Amino acid sequence: MKPVSLTQYLVELQREKGLIPGELRLLLEVVARACKRISLAVSKGDLADVIGAAGSDNVQGEAQQKLDVIANETLLEANEWGGHLAAMASEEMEGFYPIPHRYPRGEFLLLFDPLDGSSNIDVNVSIGTIFSVLKLPEGVTEPTEENFLQPGTQQLAAGYAVYGPSTLLVLTVGDGVAKFTLDRETGSWTMTGNHLRIPEDTKEFAINASNIRHWEPPVRRYVDEMLAGKTGPRGKDFNMRWVASMVADVHRIMTRGGVFMYPRDAREPNKPGKLRLMYEANPMAFLVEQAGGAATNGLQRMLEVQPTQLHQRVAVFLGSKNEVERVTAYHQEQAGSAPS
Ligand code: P6P
């Protein structure tokens, strides 16, 4: 059967199903092209001057890697002139980036973590790009930061690229989740999966277990029960994985199920978690739900969290539906709120 390209998939979504406007198709193709360029830079590794620290910190106070800066600039440069965006926001930039007045502006907002998991770059472990698309509120001519603060249910599209043994692009516009593999010989994204499904049950969980002494009781209870294995309350043995690269851990779950957790912990009790809501948790939650999984912040559906800050952090529990519901119920029991 003739392979389906990303362009063909998007044209069908636009023309056959009327699911996306032409401008959104253009946006997704531009982002996909930028991810191709990021993949090329990542794959050069030590052969090019792209490994190591950039000598600067990002808005999160984290030391930027050279590739963080390259990936961010690649996405800005690819998207600023096309006329499909009003503004962009990135983990690597404190403020949002309004499209310069020298270019036409469109109706979409693009948010991204340009290179997630960059602490893995120098050890050659999979890393990725995460992106989310929102619509500029009607009637807004000059975008503001508040325009970005929309709950995840408002996303029009979301996706990630994972730069691993192969480079993959996984995306949704709300019509299920499609997967594309970068064909380096032709330079095209070729569909290698569609309507991805996450099994509702799993035997695999992902959490940074070195933080166990900092966890809140519901997380401790949930993980201890799994560690108790066959003879414990779960009646089965579990396996653990932690790549410390959200895109890699989430892609494993999109492929074979599992539950990913980055809970808040006692190290910094005023921080609700490590991961960011707008350009990590929300796009991943949209994808996971579209694949039949679930995503919460421990107490409520992730996509319904009302953002208050562009770079706000959130606790993340996502993956196989029955497991996310269980760990969320434990949190709700502790909070004394009836399961929603
Ligand atoms: P830890 C990478 O830095 C990241 O933001 C996610 O990709 C990943 O899941 C998490 O942090 C890893 O955090 O504390 O285990 O290093």
PDB file of N, CA and C in Angstrom, residues 66 79 129 131 140 186 225 301 305 321 340:
ATOM      1  N   LYS A  66      23.110  23.883  24.632  1.00  0.00           N
ATOM      2  CA  LYS A  66      23.185  24.530  23.312  1.00  0.00           C
ATOM      3  C   LYS A  66      22.001  24.110  22.453  1.00  0.00           C
ATOM      4  N   ASN A  79       8.323  29.573  12.291  1.00  0.00           N
ATOM      5  CA  ASN A  79       6.892  29.902  12.451  1.00  0.00           C
ATOM      6  C   ASN A  79       6.557  31.382  12.386  1.00  0.00           C
ATOM      7  N   THR A 129      10.536  17.194  21.332  1.00  0.00           N
ATOM      8  CA  THR A 129       9.871  18.505  21.255  1.00  0.00           C
ATOM      9  C   THR A 129       8.393  18.282  21.538  1.00  0.00           C
ATOM     10  N   PHE A 131       4.524  20.230  21.610  1.00  0.00           N
ATOM     11  CA  PHE A 131       3.862  21.470  21.184  1.00  0.00           C
ATOM     12  C   PHE A 131       2.353  21.397  21.366  1.00  0.00           C
ATOM     13  N   VAL A 140      -9.372  39.714  19.491  1.00  0.00           N
ATOM     14  CA  VAL A 140      -8.088  40.215  20.019  1.00  0.00           C
ATOM     15  C   VAL A 140      -7.188  40.598  18.848  1.00  0.00           C
ATOM     16  N   THR A 186      14.027  10.266   2.077  1.00  0.00           N
ATOM     17  CA  THR A 186      13.195  11.200   1.290  1.00  0.00           C
ATOM     18  C   THR A 186      12.956  12.504   2.048  1.00  0.00           C
ATOM     19  N   GLU A 225       1.735  -0.437  46.791  1.00  0.00           N
ATOM     20  CA  GLU A 225       0.835  -1.546  46.422  1.00  0.00           C
ATOM     21  C   GLU A 225       1.352  -2.246  45.167  1.00  0.00           C
ATOM     22  N   ARG A 301      -9.163  16.348  36.267  1.00  0.00           N
ATOM     23  CA  ARG A 301      -8.767  16.118  34.864  1.00  0.00           C
ATOM     24  C   ARG A 301      -7.792  17.219  34.461  1.00  0.00           C
ATOM     25  N   VAL A 305      -7.845  21.954  34.145  1.00  0.00           N
ATOM     26  CA  VAL A 305      -7.138  22.876  35.056  1.00  0.00           C
ATOM     27  C   VAL A 305      -7.129  24.272  34.425  1.00  0.00           C
ATOM     28  N   LYS A 321      -5.916   4.197  31.587  1.00  0.00           N
ATOM     29  CA  LYS A 321      -7.061   4.816  32.244  1.00  0.00           C
ATOM     30  C   LYS A 321      -7.318   4.286  33.652  1.00  0.00           C
ATOM     31  N   SER A 340     -14.414  12.483  41.136  1.00  0.00           N
ATOM     32  CA  SER A 340     -15.205  13.300  40.179  1.00  0.00           C
ATOM     33  C   SER A 340     -15.557  12.431  38.970  1.00  0.00           C
TER      34      SER A 340
END
